[in-house]
PDB file of N, CA and C in Angstrom:
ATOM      1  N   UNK A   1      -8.266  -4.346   3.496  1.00 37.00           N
ATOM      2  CA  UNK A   1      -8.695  -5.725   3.390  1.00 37.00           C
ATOM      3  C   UNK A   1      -8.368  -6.232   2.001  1.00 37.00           C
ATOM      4  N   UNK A   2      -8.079  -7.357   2.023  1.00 36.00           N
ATOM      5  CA  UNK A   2      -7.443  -8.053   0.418  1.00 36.00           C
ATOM      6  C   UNK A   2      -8.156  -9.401   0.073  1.00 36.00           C
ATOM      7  N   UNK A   3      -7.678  -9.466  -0.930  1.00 41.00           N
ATOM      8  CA  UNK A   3      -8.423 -10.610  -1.642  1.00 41.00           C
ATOM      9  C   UNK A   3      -7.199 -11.973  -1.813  1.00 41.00           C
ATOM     10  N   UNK A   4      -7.675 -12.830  -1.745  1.00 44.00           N
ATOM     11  CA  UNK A   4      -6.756 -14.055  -2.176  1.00 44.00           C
ATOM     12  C   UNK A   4      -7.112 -14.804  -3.632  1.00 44.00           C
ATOM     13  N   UNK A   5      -6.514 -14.717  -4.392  1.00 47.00           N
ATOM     14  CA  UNK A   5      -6.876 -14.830  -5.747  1.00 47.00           C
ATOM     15  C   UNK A   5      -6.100 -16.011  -6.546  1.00 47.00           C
ATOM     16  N   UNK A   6      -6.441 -16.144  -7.963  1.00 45.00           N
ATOM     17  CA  UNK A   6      -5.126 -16.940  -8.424  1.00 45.00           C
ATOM     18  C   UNK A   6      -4.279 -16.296  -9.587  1.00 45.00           C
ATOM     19  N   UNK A   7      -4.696 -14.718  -9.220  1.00 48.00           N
ATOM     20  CA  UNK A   7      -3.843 -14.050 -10.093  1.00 48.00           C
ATOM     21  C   UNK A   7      -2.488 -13.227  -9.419  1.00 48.00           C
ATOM     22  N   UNK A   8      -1.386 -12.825  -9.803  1.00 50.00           N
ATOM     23  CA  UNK A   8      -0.156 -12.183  -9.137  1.00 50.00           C
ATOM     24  C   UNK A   8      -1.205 -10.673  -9.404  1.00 50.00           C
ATOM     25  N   UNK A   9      -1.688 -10.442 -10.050  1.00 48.00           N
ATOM     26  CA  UNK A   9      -2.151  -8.880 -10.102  1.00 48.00           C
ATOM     27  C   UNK A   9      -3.266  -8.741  -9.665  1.00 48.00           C
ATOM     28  N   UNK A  10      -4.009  -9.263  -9.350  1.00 47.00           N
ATOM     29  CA  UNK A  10      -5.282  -9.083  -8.169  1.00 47.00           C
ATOM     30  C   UNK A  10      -4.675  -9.254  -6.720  1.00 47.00           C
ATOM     31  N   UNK A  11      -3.571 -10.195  -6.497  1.00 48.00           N
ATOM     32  CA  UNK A  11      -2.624 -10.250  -5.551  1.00 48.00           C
ATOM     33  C   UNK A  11      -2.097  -8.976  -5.125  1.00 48.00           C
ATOM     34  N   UNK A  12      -1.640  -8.426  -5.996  1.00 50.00           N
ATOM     35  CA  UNK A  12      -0.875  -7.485  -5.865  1.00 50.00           C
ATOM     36  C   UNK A  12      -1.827  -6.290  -5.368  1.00 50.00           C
ATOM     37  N   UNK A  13      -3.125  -5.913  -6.042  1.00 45.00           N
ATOM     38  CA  UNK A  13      -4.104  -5.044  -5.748  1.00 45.00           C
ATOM     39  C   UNK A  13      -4.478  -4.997  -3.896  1.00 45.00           C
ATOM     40  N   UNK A  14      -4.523  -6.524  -4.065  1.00 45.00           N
ATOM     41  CA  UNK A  14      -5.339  -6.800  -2.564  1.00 45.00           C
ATOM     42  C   UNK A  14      -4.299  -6.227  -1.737  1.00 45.00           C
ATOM     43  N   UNK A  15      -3.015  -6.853  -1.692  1.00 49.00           N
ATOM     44  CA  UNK A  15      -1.910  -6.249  -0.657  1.00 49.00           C
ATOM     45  C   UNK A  15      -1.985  -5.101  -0.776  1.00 49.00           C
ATOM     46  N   UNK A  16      -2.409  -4.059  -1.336  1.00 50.00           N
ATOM     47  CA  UNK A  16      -2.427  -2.401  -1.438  1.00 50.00           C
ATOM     48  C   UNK A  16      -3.542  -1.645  -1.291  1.00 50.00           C
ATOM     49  N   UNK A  17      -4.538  -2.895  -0.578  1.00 52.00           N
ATOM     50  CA  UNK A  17      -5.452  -2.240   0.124  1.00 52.00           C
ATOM     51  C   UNK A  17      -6.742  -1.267  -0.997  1.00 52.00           C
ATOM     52  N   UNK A  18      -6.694  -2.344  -2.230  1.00 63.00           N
ATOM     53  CA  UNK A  18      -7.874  -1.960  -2.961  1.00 63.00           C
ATOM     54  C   UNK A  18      -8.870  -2.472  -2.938  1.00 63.00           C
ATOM     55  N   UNK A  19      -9.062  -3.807  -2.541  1.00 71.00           N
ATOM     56  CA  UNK A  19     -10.236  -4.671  -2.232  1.00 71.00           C
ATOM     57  C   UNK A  19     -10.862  -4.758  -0.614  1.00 71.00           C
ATOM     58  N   UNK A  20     -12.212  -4.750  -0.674  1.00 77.00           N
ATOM     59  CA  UNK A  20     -12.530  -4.890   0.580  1.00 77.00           C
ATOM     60  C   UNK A  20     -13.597  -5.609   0.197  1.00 77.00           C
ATOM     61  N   UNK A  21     -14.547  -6.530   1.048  1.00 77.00           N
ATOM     62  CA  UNK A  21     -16.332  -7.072   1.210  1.00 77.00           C
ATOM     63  C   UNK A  21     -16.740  -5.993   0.167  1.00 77.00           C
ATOM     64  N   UNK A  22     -16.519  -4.894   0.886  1.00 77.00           N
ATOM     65  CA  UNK A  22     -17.461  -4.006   0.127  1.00 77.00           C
ATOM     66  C   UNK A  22     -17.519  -4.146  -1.597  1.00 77.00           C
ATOM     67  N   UNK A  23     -16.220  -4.107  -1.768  1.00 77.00           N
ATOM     68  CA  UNK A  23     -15.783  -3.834  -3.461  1.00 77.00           C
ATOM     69  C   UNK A  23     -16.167  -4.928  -3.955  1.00 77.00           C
ATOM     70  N   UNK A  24     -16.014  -6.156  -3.336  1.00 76.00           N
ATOM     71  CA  UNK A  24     -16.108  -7.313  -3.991  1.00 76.00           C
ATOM     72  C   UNK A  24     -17.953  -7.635  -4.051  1.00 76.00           C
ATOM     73  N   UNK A  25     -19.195  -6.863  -3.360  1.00 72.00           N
ATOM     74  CA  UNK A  25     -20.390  -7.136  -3.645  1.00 72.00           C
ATOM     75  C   UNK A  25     -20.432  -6.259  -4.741  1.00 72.00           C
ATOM     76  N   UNK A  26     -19.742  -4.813  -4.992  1.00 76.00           N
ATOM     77  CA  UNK A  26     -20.006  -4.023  -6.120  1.00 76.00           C
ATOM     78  C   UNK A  26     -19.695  -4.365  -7.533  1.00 76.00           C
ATOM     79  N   UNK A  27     -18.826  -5.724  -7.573  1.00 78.00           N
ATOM     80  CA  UNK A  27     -18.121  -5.987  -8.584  1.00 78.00           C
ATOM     81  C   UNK A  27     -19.285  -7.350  -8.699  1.00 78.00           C
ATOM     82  N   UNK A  28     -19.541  -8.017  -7.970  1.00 75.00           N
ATOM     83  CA  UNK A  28     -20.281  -8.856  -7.713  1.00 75.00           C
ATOM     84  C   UNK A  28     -21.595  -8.610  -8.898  1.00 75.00           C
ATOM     85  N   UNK A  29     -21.834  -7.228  -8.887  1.00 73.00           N
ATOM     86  CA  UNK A  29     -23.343  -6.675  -9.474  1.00 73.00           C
ATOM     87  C   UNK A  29     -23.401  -7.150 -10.724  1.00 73.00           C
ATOM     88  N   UNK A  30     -21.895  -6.605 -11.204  1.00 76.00           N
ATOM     89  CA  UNK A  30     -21.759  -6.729 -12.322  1.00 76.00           C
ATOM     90  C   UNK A  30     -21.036  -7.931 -13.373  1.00 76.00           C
ATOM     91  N   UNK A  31     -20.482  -8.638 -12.183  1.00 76.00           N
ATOM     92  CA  UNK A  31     -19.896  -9.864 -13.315  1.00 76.00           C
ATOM     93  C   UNK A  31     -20.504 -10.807 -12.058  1.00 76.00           C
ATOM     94  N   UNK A  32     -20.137 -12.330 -12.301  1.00 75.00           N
ATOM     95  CA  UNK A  32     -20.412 -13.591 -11.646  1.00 75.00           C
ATOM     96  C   UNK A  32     -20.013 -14.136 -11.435  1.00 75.00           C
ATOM     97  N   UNK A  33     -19.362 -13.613 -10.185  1.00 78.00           N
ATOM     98  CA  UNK A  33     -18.125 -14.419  -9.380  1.00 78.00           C
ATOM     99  C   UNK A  33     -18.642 -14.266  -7.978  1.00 78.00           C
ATOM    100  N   UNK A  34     -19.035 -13.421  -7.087  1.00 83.00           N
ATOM    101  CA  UNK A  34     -19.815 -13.127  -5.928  1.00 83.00           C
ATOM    102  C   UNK A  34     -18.017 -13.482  -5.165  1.00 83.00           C
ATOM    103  N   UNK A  35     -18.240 -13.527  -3.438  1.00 85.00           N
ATOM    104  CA  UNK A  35     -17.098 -13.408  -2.634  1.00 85.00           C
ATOM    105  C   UNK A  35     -16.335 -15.165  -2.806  1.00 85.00           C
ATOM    106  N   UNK A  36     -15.369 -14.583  -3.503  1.00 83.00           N
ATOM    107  CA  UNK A  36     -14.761 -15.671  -3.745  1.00 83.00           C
ATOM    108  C   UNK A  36     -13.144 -16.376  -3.199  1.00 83.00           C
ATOM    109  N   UNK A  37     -12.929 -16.998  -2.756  1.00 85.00           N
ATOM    110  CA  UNK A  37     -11.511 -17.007  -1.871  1.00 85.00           C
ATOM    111  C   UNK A  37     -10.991 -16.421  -1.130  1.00 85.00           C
ATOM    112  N   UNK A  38     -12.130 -15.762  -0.005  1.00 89.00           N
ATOM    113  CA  UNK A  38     -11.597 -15.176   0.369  1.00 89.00           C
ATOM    114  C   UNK A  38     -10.687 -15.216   1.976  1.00 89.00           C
ATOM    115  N   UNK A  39      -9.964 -15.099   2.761  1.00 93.00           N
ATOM    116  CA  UNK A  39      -9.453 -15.053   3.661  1.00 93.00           C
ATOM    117  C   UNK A  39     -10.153 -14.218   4.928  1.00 93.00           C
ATOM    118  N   UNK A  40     -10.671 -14.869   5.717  1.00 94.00           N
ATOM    119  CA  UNK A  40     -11.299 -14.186   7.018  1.00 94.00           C
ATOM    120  C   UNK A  40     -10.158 -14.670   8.368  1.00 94.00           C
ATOM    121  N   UNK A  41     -10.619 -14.175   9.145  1.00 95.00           N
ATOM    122  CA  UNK A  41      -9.604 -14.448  10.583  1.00 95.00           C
ATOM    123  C   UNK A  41     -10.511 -15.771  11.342  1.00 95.00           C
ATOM    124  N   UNK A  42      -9.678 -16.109  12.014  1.00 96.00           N
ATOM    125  CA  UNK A  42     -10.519 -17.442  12.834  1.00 96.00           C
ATOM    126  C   UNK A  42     -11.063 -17.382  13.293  1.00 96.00           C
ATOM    127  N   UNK A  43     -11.504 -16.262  14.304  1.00 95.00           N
ATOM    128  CA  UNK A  43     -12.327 -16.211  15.100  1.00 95.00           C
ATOM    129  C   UNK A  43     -13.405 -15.256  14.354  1.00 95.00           C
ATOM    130  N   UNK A  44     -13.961 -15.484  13.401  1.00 94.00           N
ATOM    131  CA  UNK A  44     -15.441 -15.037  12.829  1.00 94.00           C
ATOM    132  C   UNK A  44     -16.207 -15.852  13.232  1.00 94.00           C
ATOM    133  N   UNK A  45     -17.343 -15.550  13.604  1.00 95.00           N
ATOM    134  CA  UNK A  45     -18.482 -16.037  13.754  1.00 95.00           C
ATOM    135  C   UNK A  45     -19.382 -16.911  13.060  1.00 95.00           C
ATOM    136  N   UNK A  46     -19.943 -17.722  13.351  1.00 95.00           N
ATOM    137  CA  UNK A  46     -21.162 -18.279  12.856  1.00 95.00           C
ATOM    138  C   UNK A  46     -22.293 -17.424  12.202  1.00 95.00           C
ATOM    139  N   UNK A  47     -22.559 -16.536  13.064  1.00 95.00           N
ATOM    140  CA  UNK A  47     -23.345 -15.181  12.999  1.00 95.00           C
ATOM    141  C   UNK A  47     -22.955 -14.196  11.535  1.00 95.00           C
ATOM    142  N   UNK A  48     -21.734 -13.920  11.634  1.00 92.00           N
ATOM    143  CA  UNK A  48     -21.140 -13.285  10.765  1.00 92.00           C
ATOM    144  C   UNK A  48     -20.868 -13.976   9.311  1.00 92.00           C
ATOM    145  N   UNK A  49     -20.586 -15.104   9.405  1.00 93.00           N
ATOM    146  CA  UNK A  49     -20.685 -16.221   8.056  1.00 93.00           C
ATOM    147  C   UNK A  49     -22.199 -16.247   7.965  1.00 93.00           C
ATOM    148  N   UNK A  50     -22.769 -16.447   8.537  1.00 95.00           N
ATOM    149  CA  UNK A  50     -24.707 -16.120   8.321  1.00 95.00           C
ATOM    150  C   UNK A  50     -24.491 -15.035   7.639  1.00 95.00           C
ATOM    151  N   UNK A  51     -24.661 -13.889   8.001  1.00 92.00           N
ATOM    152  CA  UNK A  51     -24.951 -12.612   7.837  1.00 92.00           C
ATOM    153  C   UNK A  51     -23.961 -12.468   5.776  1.00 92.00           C
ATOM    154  N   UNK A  52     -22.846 -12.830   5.873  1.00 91.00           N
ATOM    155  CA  UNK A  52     -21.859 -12.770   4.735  1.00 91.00           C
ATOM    156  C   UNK A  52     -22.837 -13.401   3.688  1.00 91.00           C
ATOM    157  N   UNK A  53     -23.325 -15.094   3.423  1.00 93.00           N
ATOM    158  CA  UNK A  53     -24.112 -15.488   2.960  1.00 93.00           C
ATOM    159  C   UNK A  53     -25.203 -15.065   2.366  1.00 93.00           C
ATOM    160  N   UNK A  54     -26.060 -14.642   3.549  1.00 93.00           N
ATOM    161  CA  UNK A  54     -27.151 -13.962   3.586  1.00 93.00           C
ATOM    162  C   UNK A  54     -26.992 -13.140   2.383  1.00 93.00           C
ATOM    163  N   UNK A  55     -26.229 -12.310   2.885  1.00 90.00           N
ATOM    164  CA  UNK A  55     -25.807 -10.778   1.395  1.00 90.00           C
ATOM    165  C   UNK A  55     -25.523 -11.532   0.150  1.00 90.00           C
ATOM    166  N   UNK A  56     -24.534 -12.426  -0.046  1.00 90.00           N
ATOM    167  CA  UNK A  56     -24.500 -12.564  -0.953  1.00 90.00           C
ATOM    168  C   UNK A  56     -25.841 -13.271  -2.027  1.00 90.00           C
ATOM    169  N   UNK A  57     -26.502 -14.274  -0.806  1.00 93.00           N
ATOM    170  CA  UNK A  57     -27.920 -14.667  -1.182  1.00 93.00           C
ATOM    171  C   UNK A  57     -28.884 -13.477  -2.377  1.00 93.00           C
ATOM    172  N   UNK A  58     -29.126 -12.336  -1.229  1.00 92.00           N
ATOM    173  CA  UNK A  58     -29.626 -11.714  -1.483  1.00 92.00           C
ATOM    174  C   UNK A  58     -28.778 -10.841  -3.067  1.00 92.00           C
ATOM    175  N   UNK A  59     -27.939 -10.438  -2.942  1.00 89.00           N
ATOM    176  CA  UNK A  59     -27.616 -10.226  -4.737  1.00 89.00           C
ATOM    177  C   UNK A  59     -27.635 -11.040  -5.692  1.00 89.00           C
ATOM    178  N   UNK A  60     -27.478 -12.750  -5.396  1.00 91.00           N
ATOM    179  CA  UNK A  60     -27.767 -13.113  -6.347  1.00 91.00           C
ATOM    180  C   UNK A  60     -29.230 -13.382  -6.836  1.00 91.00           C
ATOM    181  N   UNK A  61     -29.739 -12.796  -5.613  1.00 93.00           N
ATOM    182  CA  UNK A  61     -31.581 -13.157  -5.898  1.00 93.00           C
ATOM    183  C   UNK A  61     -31.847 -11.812  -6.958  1.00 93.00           C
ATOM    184  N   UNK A  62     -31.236 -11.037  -5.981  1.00 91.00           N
ATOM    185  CA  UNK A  62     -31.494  -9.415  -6.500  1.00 91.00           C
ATOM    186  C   UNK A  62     -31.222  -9.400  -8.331  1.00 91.00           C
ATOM    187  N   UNK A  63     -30.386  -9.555  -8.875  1.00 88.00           N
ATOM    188  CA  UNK A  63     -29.678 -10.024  -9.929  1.00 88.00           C
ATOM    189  C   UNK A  63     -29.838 -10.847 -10.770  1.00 88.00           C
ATOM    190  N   UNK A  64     -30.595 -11.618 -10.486  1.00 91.00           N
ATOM    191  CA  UNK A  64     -30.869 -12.979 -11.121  1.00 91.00           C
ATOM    192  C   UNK A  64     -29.713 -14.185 -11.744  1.00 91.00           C
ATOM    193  N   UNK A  65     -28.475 -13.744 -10.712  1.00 89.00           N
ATOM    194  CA  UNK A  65     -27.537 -14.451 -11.307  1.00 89.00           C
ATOM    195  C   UNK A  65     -26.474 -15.375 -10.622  1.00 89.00           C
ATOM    196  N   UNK A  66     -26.001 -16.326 -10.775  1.00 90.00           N
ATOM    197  CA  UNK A  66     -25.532 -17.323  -9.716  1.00 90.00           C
ATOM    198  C   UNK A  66     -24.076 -16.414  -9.205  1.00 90.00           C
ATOM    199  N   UNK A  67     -24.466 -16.889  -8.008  1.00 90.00           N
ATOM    200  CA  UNK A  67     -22.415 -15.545  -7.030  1.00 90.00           C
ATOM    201  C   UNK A  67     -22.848 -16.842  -6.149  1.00 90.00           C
ATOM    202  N   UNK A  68     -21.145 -16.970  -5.894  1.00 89.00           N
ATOM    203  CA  UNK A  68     -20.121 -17.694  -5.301  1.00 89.00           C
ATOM    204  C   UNK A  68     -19.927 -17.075  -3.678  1.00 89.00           C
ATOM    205  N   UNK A  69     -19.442 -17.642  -2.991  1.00 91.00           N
ATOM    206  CA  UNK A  69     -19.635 -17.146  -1.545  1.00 91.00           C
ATOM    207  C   UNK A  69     -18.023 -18.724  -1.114  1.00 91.00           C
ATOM    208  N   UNK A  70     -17.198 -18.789  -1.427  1.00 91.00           N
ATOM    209  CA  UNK A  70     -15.893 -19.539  -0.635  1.00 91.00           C
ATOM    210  C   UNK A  70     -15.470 -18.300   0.148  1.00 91.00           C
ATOM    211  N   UNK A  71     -15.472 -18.842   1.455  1.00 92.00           N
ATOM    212  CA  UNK A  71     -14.235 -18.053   2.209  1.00 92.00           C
ATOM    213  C   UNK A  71     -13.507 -18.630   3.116  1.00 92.00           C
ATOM    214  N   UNK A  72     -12.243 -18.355   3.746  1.00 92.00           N
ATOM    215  CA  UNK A  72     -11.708 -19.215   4.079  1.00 92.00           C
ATOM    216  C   UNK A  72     -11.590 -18.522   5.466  1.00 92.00           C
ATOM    217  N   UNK A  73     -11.592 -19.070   6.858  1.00 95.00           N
ATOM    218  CA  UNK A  73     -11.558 -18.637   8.154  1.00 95.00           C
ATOM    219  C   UNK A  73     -10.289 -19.686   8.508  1.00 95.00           C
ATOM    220  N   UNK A  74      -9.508 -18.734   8.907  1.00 96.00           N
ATOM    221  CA  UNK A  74      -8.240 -19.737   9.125  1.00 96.00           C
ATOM    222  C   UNK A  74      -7.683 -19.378  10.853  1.00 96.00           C
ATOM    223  N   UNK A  75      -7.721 -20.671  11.428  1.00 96.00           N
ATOM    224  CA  UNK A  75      -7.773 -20.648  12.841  1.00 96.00           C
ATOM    225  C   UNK A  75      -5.962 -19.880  12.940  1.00 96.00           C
ATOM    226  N   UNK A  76      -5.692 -19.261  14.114  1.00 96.00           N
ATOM    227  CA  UNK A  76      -5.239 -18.669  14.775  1.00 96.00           C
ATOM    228  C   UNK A  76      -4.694 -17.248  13.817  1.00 96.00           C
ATOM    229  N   UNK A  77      -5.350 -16.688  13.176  1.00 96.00           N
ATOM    230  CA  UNK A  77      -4.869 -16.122  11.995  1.00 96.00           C
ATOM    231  C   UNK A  77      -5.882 -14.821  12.475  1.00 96.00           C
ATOM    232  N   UNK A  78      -5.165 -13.518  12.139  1.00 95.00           N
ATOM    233  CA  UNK A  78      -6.054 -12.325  12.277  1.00 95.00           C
ATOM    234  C   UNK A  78      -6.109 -11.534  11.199  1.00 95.00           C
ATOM    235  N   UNK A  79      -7.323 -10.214  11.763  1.00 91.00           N
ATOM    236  CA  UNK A  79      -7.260  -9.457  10.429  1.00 91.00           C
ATOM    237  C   UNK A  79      -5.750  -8.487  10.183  1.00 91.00           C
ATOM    238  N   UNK A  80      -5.321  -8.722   9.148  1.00 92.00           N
ATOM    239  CA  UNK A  80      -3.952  -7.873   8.237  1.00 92.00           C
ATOM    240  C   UNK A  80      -3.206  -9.217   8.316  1.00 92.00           C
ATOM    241  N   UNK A  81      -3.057  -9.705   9.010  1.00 95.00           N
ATOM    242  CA  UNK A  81      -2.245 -10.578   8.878  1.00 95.00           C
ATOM    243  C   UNK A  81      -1.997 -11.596   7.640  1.00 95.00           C
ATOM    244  N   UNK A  82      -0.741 -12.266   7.097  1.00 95.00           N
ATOM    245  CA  UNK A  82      -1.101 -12.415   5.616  1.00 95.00           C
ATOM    246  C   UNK A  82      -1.116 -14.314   5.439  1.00 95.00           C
ATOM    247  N   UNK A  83      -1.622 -14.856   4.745  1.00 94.00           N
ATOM    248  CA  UNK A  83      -1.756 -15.881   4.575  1.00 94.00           C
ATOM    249  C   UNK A  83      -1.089 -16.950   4.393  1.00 94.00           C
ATOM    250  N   UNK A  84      -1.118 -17.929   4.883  1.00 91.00           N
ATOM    251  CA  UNK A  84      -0.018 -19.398   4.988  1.00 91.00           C
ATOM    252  C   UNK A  84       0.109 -19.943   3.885  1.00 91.00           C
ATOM    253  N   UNK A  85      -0.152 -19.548   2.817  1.00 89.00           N
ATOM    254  CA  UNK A  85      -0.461 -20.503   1.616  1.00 89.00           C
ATOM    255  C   UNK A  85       0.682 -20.482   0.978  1.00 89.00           C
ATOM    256  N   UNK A  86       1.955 -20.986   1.155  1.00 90.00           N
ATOM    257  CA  UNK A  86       3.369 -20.668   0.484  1.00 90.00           C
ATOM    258  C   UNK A  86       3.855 -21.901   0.062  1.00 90.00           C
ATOM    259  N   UNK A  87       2.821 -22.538   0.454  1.00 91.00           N
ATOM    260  CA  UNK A  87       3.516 -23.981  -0.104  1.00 91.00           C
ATOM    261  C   UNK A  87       2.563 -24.706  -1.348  1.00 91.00           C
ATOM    262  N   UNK A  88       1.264 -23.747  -1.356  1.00 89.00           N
ATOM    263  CA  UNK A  88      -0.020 -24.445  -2.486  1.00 89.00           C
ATOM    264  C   UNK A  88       0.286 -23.533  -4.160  1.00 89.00           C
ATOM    265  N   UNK A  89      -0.034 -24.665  -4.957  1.00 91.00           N
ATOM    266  CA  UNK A  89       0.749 -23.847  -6.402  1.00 91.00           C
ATOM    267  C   UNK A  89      -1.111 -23.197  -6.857  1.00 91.00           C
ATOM    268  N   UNK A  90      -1.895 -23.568  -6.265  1.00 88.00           N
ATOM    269  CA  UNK A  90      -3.375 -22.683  -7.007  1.00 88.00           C
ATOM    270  C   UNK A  90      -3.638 -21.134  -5.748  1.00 88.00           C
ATOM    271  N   UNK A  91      -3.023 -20.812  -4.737  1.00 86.00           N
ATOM    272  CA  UNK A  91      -3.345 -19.752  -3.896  1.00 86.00           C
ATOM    273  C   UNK A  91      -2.274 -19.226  -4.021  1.00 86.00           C
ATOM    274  N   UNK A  92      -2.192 -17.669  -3.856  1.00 89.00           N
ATOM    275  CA  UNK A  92      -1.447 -16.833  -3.669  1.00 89.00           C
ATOM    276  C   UNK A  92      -1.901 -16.048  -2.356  1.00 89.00           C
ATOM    277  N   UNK A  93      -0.409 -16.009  -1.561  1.00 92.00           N
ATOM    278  CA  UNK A  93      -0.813 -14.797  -0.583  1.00 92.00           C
ATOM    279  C   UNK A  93      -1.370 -13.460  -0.163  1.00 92.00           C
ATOM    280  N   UNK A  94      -1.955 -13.274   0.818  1.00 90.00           N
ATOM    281  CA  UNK A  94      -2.780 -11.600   0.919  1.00 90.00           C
ATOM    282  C   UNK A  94      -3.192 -11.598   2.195  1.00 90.00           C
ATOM    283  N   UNK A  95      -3.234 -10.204   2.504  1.00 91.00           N
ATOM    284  CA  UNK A  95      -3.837 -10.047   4.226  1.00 91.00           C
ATOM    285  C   UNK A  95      -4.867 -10.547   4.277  1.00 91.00           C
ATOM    286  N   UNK A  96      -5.183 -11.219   5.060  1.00 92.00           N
ATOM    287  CA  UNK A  96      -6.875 -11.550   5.883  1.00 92.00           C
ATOM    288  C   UNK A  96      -7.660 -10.673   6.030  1.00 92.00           C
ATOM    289  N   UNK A  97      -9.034 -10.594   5.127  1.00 90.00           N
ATOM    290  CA  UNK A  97      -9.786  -9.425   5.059  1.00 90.00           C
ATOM    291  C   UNK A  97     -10.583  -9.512   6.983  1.00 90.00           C
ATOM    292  N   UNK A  98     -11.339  -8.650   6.889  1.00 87.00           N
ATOM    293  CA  UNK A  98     -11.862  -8.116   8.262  1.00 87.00           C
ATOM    294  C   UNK A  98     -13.469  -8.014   7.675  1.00 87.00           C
ATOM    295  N   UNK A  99     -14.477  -8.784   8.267  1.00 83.00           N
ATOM    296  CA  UNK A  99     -15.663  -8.406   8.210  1.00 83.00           C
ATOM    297  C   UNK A  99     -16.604  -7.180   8.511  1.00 83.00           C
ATOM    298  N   UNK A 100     -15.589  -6.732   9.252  1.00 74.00           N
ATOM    299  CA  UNK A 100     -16.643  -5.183   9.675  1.00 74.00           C
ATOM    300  C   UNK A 100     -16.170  -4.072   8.996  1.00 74.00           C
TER     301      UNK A 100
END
């Protein structure tokens, strides 16, 4: 699972399968950025954007510190699959992370 970023080297990380949800609440702990740009598949849930929130809610309560929660659910788009953004100069491309 990858991250969509506005760096070529967090770019580069995500396509190689170093970032996941997971990594990004652990990193979350420690700096203040929480899930940020990130790329989901279209068919996520309501339920599951609840549930994503929720967590992040809860660390920034946990923490006492403001986290970010953008993600982006992009209709007909799945998980690995990599992102349309080839024409925007602030996004760089990356697979569509997977919620589970």
């Amino acid at each position: 699972a990858e991250l969509v970023s506005s760096s070529s080297s967090e770019e580069d990380q995500g396509n190689q399968h170093k970032l996941t949800i997971a990594n990004l609440f652990s990193i979350s702990a420690l700096c203040g950025v929480g899930v940020d740009t990130v790329p989901l598949p279209g068919d996520v849930t309501t339920d599951q954007l609840q549930a994503l929130y929720l967590d992040v809610a809860a660390l920034a309560t946990r923490y006492n510190k403001p986290l970010s929660c953008r993600v982006f659910p992009l209709p007909n788009k799945s998980s690995g699959d990599l992102t349309p953004f080839d024409d925007s100069p602030y996004m760089v491309n990356a697979k569509i992370m997977s919620l589970s």
